[in-house]
Short mmCIF file of C-alpha atoms and ligand atoms in Angstrom, two decimals:
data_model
loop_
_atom_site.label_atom_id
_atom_site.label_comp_id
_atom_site.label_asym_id
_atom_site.label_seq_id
_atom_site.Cartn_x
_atom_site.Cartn_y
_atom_site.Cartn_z
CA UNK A 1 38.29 10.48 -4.54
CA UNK A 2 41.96 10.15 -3.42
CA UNK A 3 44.75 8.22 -5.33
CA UNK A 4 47.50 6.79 -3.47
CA UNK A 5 50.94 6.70 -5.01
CA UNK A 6 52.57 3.49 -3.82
CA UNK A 7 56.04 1.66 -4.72
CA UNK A 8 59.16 0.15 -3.08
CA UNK A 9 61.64 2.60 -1.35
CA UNK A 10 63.43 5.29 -3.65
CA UNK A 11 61.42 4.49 -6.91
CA UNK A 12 60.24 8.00 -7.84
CA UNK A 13 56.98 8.14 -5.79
CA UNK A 14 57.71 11.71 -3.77
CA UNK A 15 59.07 13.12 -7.21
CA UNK A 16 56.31 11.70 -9.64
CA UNK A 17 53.83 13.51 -6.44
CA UNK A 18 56.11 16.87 -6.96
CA UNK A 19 55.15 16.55 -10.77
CA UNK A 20 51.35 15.90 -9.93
CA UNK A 21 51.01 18.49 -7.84
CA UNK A 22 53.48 21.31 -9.32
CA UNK A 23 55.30 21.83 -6.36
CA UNK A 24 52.75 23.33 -4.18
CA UNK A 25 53.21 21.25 -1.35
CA UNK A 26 56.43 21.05 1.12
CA UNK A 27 57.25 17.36 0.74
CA UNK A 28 58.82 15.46 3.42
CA UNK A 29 61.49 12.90 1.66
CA UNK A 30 61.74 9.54 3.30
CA UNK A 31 59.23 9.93 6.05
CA UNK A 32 56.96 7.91 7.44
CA UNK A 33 54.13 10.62 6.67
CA UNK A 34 51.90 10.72 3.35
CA UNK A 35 52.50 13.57 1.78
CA UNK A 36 48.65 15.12 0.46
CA UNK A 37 48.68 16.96 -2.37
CA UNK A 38 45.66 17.96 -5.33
CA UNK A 39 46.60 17.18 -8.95
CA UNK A 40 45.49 19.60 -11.47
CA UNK A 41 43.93 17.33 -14.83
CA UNK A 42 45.31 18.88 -17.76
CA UNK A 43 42.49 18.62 -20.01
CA UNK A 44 42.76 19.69 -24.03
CA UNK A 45 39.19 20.37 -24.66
CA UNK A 46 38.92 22.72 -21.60
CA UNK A 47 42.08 24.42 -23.22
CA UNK A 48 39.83 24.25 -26.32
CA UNK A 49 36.85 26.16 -25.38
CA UNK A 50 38.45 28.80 -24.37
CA UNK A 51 39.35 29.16 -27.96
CA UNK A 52 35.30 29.92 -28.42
CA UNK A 53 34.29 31.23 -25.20
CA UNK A 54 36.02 34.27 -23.72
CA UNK A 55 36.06 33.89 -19.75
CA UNK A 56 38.00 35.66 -16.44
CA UNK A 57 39.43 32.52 -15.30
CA UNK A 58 39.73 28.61 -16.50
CA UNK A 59 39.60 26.14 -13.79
CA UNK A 60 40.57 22.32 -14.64
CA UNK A 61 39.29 19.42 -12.55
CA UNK A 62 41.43 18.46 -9.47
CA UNK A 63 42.33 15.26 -7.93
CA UNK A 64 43.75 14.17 -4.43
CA UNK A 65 47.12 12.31 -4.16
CA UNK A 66 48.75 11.36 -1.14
CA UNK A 67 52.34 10.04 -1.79
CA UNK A 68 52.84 7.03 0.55
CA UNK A 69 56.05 6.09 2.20
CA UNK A 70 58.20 3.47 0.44
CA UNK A 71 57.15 -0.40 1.31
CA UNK A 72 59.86 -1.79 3.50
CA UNK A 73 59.99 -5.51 2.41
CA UNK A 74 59.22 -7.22 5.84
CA UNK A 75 60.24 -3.65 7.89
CA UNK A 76 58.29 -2.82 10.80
CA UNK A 77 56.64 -0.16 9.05
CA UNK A 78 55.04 -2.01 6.66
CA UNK A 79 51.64 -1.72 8.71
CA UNK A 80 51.49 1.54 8.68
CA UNK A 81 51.94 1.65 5.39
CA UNK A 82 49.18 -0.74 4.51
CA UNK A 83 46.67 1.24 6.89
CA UNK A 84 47.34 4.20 4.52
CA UNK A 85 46.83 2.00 1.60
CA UNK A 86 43.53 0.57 2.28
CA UNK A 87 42.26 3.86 2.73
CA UNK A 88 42.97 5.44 -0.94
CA UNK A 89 40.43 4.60 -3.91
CA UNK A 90 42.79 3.63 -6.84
CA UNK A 91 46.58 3.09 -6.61
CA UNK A 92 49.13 4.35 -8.57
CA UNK A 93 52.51 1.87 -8.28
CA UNK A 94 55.49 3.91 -9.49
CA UNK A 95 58.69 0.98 -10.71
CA UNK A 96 62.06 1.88 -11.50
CA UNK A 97 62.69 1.23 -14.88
CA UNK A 98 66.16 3.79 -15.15
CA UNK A 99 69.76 3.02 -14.28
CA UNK A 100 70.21 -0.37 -12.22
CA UNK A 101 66.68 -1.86 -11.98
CA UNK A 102 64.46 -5.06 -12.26
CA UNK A 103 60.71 -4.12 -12.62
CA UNK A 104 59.95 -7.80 -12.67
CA UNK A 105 60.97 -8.19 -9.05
CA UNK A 106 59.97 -4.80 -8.15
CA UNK A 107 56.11 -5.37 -8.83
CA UNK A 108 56.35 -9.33 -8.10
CA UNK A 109 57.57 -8.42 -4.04
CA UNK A 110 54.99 -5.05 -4.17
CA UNK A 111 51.92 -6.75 -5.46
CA UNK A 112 52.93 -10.09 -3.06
CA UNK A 113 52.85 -7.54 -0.44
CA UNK A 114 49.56 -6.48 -1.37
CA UNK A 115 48.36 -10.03 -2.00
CA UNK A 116 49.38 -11.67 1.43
CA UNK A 117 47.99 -8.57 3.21
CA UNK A 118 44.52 -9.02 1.60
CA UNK A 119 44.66 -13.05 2.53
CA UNK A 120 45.39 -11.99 6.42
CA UNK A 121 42.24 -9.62 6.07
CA UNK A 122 40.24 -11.73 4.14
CA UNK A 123 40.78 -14.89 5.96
CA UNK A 124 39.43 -13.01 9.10
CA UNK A 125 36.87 -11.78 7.93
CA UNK A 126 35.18 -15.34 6.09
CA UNK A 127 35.47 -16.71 9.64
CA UNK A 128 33.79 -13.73 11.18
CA UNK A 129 30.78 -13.31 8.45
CA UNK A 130 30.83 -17.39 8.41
CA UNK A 131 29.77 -17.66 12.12
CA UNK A 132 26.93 -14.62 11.79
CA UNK A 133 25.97 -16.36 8.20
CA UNK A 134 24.60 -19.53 10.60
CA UNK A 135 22.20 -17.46 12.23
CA UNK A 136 20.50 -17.11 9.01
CA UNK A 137 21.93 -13.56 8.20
CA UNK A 138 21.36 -12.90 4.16
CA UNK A 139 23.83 -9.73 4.65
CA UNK A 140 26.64 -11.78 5.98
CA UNK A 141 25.96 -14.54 3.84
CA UNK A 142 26.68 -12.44 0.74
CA UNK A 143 29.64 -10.96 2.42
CA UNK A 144 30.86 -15.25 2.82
CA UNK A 145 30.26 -14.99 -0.71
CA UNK A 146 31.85 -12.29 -2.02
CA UNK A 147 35.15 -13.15 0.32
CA UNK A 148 35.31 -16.73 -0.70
CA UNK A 149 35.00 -15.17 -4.34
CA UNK A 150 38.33 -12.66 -3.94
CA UNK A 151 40.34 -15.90 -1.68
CA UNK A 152 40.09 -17.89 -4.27
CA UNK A 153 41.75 -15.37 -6.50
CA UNK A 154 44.08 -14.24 -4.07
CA UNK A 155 45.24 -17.70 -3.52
CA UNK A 156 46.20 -18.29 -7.32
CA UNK A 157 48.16 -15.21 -6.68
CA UNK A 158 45.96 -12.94 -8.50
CA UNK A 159 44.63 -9.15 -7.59
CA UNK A 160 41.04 -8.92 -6.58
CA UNK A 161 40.55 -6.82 -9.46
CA UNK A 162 40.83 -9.55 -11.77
CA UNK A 163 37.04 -10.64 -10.87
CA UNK A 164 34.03 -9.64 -11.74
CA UNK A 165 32.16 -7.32 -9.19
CA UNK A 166 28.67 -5.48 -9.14
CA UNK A 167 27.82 -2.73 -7.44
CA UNK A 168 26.97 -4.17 -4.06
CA UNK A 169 30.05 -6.47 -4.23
CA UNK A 170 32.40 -3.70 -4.76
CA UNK A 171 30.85 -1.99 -1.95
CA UNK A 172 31.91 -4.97 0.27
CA UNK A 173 35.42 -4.94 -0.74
CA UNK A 174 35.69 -1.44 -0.25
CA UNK A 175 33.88 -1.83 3.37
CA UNK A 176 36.69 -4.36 3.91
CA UNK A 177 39.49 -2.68 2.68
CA UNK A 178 41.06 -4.99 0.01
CA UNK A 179 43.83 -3.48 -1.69
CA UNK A 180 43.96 -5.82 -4.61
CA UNK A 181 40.52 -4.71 -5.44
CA UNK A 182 41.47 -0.89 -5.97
CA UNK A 183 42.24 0.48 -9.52
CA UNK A 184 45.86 -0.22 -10.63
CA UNK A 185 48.04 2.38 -12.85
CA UNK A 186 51.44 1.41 -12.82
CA UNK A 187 53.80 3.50 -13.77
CA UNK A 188 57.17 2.81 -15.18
CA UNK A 189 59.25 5.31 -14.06
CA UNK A 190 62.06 6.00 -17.11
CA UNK A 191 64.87 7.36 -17.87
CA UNK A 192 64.82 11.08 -19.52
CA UNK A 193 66.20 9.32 -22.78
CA UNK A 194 63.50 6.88 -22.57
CA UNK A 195 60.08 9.17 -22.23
CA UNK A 196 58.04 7.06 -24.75
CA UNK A 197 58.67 3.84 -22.69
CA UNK A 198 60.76 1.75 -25.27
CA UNK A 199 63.32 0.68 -23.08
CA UNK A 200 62.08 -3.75 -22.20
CA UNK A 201 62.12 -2.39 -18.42
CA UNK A 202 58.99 -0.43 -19.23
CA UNK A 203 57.25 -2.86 -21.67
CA UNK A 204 57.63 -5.34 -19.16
CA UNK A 205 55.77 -2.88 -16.63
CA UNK A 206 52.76 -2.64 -20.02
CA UNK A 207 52.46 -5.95 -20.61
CA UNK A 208 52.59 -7.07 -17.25
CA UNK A 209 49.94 -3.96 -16.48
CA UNK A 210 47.91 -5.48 -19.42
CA UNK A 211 47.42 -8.63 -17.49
CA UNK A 212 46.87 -8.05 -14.10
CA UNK A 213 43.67 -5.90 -14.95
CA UNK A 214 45.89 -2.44 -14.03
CA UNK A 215 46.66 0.40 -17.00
CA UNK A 216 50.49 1.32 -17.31
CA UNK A 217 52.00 4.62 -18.35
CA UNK A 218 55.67 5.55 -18.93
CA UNK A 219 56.96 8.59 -16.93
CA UNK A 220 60.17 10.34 -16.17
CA UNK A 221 59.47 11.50 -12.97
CA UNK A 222 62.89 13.67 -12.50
CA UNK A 223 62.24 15.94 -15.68
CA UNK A 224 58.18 15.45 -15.50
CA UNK A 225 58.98 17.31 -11.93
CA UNK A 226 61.32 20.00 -13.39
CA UNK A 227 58.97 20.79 -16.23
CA UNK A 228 56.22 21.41 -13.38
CA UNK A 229 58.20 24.48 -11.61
CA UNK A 230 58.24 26.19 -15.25
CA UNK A 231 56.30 28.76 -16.44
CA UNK A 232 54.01 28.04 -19.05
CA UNK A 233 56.22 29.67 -22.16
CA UNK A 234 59.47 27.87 -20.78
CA UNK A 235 57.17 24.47 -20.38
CA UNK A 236 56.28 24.53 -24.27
CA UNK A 237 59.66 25.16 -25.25
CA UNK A 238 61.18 22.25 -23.35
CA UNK A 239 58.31 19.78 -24.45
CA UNK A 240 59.28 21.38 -28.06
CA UNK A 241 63.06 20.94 -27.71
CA UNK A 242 62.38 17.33 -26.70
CA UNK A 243 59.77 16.15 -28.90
CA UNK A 244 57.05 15.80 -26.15
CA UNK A 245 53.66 17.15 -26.77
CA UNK A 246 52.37 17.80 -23.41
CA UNK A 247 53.76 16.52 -20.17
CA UNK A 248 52.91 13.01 -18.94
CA UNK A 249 51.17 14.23 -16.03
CA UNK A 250 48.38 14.87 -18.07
CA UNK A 251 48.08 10.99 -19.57
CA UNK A 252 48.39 9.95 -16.34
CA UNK A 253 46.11 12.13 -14.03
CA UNK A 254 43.27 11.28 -17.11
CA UNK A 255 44.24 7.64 -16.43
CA UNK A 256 43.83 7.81 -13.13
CA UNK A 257 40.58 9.74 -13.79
CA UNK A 258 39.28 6.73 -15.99
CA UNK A 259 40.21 4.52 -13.49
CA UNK A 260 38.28 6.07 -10.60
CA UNK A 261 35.04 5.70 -12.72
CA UNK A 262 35.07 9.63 -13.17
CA UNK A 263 33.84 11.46 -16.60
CA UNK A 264 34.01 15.55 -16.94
CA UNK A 265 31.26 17.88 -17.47
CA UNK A 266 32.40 21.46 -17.95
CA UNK A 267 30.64 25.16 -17.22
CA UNK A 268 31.32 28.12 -19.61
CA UNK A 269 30.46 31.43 -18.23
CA UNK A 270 32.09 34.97 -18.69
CA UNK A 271 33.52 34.58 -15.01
CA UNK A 272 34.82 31.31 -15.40
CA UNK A 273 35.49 28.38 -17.47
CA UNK A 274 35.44 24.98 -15.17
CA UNK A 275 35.75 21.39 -15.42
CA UNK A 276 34.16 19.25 -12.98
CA UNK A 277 34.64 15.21 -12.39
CA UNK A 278 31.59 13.71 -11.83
CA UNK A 279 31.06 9.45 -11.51
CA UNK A 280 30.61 8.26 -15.09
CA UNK A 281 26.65 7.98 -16.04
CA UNK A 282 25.73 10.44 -12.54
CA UNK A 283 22.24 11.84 -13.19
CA UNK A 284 21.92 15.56 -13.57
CA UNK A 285 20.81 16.76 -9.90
CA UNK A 286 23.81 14.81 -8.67
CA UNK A 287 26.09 16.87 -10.81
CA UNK A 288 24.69 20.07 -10.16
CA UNK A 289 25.66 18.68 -6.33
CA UNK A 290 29.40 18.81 -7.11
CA UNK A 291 29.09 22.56 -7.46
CA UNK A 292 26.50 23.57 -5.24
CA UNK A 293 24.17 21.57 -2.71
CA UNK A 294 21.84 24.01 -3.34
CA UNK A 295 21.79 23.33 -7.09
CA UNK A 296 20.80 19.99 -5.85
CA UNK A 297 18.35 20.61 -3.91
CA UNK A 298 16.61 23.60 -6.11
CA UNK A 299 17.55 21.80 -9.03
CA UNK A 300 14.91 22.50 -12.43
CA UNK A 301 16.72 21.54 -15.09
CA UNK A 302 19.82 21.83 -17.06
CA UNK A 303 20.61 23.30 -20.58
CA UNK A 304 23.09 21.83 -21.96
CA UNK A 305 25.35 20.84 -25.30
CA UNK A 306 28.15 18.95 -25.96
CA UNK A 307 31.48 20.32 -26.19
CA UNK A 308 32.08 19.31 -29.88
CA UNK A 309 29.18 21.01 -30.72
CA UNK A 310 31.10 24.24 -29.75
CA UNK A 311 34.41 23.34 -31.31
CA UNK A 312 32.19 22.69 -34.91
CA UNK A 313 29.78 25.05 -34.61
CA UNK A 314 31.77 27.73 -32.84
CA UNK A 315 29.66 29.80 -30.61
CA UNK A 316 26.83 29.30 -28.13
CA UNK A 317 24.44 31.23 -30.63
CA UNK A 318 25.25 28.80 -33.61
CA UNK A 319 24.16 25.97 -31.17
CA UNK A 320 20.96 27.24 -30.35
CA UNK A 321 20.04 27.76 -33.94
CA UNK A 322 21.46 24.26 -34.94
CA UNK A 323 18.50 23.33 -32.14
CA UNK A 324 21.35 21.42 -30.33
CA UNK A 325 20.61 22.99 -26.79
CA UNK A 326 19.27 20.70 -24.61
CA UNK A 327 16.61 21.23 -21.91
CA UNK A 328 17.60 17.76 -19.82
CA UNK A 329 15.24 16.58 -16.55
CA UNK A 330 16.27 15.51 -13.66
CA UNK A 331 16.38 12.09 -14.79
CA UNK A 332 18.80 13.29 -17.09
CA UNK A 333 22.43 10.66 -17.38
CA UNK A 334 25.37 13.17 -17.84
CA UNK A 335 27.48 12.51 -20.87
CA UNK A 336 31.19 13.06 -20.70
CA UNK A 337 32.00 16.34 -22.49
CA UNK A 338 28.58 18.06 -21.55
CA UNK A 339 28.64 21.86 -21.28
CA UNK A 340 26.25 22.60 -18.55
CA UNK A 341 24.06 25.09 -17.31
CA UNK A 342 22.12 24.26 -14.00
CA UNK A 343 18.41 26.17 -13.79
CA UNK A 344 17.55 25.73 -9.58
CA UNK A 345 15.86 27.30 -7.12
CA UNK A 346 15.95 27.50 -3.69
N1 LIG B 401 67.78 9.06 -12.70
C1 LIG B 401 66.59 9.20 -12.16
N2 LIG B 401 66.53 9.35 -10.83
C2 LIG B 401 65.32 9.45 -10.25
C3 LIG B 401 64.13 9.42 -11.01
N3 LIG B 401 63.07 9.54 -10.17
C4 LIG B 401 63.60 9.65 -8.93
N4 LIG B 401 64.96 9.60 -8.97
C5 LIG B 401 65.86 9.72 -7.83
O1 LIG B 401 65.64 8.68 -6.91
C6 LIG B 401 65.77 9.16 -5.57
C7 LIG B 401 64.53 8.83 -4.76
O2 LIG B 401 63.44 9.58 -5.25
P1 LIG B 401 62.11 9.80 -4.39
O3 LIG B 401 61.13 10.47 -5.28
O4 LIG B 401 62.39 10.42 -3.09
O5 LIG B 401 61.70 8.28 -4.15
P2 LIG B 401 60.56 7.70 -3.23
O6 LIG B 401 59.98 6.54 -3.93
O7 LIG B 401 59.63 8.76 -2.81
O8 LIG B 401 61.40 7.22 -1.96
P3 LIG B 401 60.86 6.80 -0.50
O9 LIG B 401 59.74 7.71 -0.15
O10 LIG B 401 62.05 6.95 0.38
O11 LIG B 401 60.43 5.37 -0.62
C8 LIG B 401 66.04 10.65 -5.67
O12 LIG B 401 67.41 10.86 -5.52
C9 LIG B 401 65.59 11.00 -7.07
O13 LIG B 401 66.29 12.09 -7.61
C10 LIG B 401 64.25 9.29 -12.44
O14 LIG B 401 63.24 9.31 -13.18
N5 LIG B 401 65.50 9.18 -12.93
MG1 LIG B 402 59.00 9.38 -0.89
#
């Protein structure tokens, strides 16, 4: 799963990716090339069990992000740019919302963009499934379908993700590439007096989030980059000093995590404590995939509990006796917050 961060030119988007990614990549500023990058998830109740289970190492759940060069507005580059987008599974639109800015225009003239791209691909493509459809084709007339569907949107100047998709639907979007039809966060980037989004720059970028079927978050990507190079200790006592309780990375990398359709399971062993994304409601064998194919493929069965069992009843030996250790099948749905053991054999 890869999440593109997208915007006009010199919004934030390289430093909001220097944030995400804690400055372990060498970013290239203004270039033409993404930038590719993995985003730690800060995650509170992984932090939290290793209040009750004592482990080597603590791993948190990772995601890709590929910071995408500014769109031009009519520039040459704008295809390339496009190519890049229609690749990624969720977006991530960073707006100016500090010093001299107008969010309103900002997103109007990026999601237009966006929009008018979708129509050129879409178009195409009705005419192209429309002529196989004749021939009596069910496959292409269900694509006709489905196209027609996200036009008629896109012609009242609305995202694709506005309508209302199954599973084999969104599958066709995907196939075709249609931007509008990826998860939206935007994110209003503030000023570092203006962290809890209050300024009407950043409500406008909520409420206008709100409509559009997208999620919003208010970050300030400057400091939200500077607090990534520090050290834990120094981290806590700049959050402390101003008022914030963790950084925004985390609100936003677990937005973005909602977004893709991902939940968390977590393993708790003496060598390591892990959390791993899964897609929400993935059966057990599937999730015993993420780690291992061969916990896949040998899979028996999985003992498992939920993490607030541990953080009420304390201890892995207080579960048992409460009887609240699973055996699951392999017909098993994961629940978010499951603390997992995988029994397999190969
Ligand atoms: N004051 C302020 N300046 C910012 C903030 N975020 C970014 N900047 C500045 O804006 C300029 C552009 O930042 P970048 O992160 O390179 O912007 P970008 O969107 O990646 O730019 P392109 O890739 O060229 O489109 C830099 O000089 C940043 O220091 C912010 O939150 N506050
Ligand atoms: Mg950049």
């Amino acid at each position: 799963m890869e999440c593109g961060i997208i915007g006009l030119q010199g919004v934030g988007k390289t430093t909001l990716f220097t944030a995400l990614t804690a400055h372990k990549v060498a970013v290239q500023i203004g270039s033409m090339k993404p930038n590719m990058g993995i985003a730690s998830i800060p995650d509170p109740r992984l932090t939290k069990i290793t209040e009750f289970i004592v482990a080597q190492k603590v791993i948190p759940a990772t995601l890709q992000v590929v910071d995408l060069p500014g769109v031009p507005s009519g520039g040459s580059n704008l295809n390339t740019v496009l190519a890049h987008i229609r690749n990624v599974d969720a977006l991530c639109q960073v707006v100016k919302c500090y010093d001299d800015c107008d969010p309103a225009a900002d997103i109007s003239s990026m999601d237009s963009e966006l929009i008018v791209a979708d129509m050129v691909v879409v178009e195409g493509a009705i005419d192209k499934a429309s002529r196989t459809a004749k021939h009596g084709d069910k496959d292409a007339q269900k694509r006709v379908d489905v196209l027609s569907r996200v036009n008629t949107l896109l012609e009242e100047e609305k995202p694709a993700r506005e309508g209302a998709w199954d599973v084999s639907d969104k599958a066709i979007l995907k196939s075709y590439g249609i931007m509008t039809s990826k998860p939206m966060l935007y994110v209003a980037n503030v000023s570092e007096d203006d962290v809890n989004g209050g300024s009407n720059a950043a409500k406008y970028v909520a409420t206008y989030a709100q409509e559009n079927a997208g999620k919003s978050v208010a970050v300030c990507a400057t400091l939200e980059s500077e607090i990534s190079e520090l050290d834990k200790d120094d981290q806590a006592e700049m959050l402390g000093s101003m008022g914030i309780r963790e950084p925004a990375v985390g609100p936003l990398a677990r937005a973005l995590n909602t977004l893709l359709g991902l939940s968390t399971f977590y393993t708790a062993g003496e060598k390591e404590i892990r959390a791993w994304p899964i897609p929400k409601d993935a059966p057990a064998p599937q999730a015993a995939g993420v780690i291992h194919s061969d916990i896949e493929r040998g899979f028996i069965r999985a003992e498992c509990y939920h993490v607030d069992d541990l953080f009420s009843l304390s201890s892995e030996k207080a579960i048992k006796e409460a009887g609240k250790l699973r055996s699951e099948g392999k017909n098993y749905t994961m629940q978010d917050g499951d603390v997992v053991n995988f029994l397999f054999n190969v």
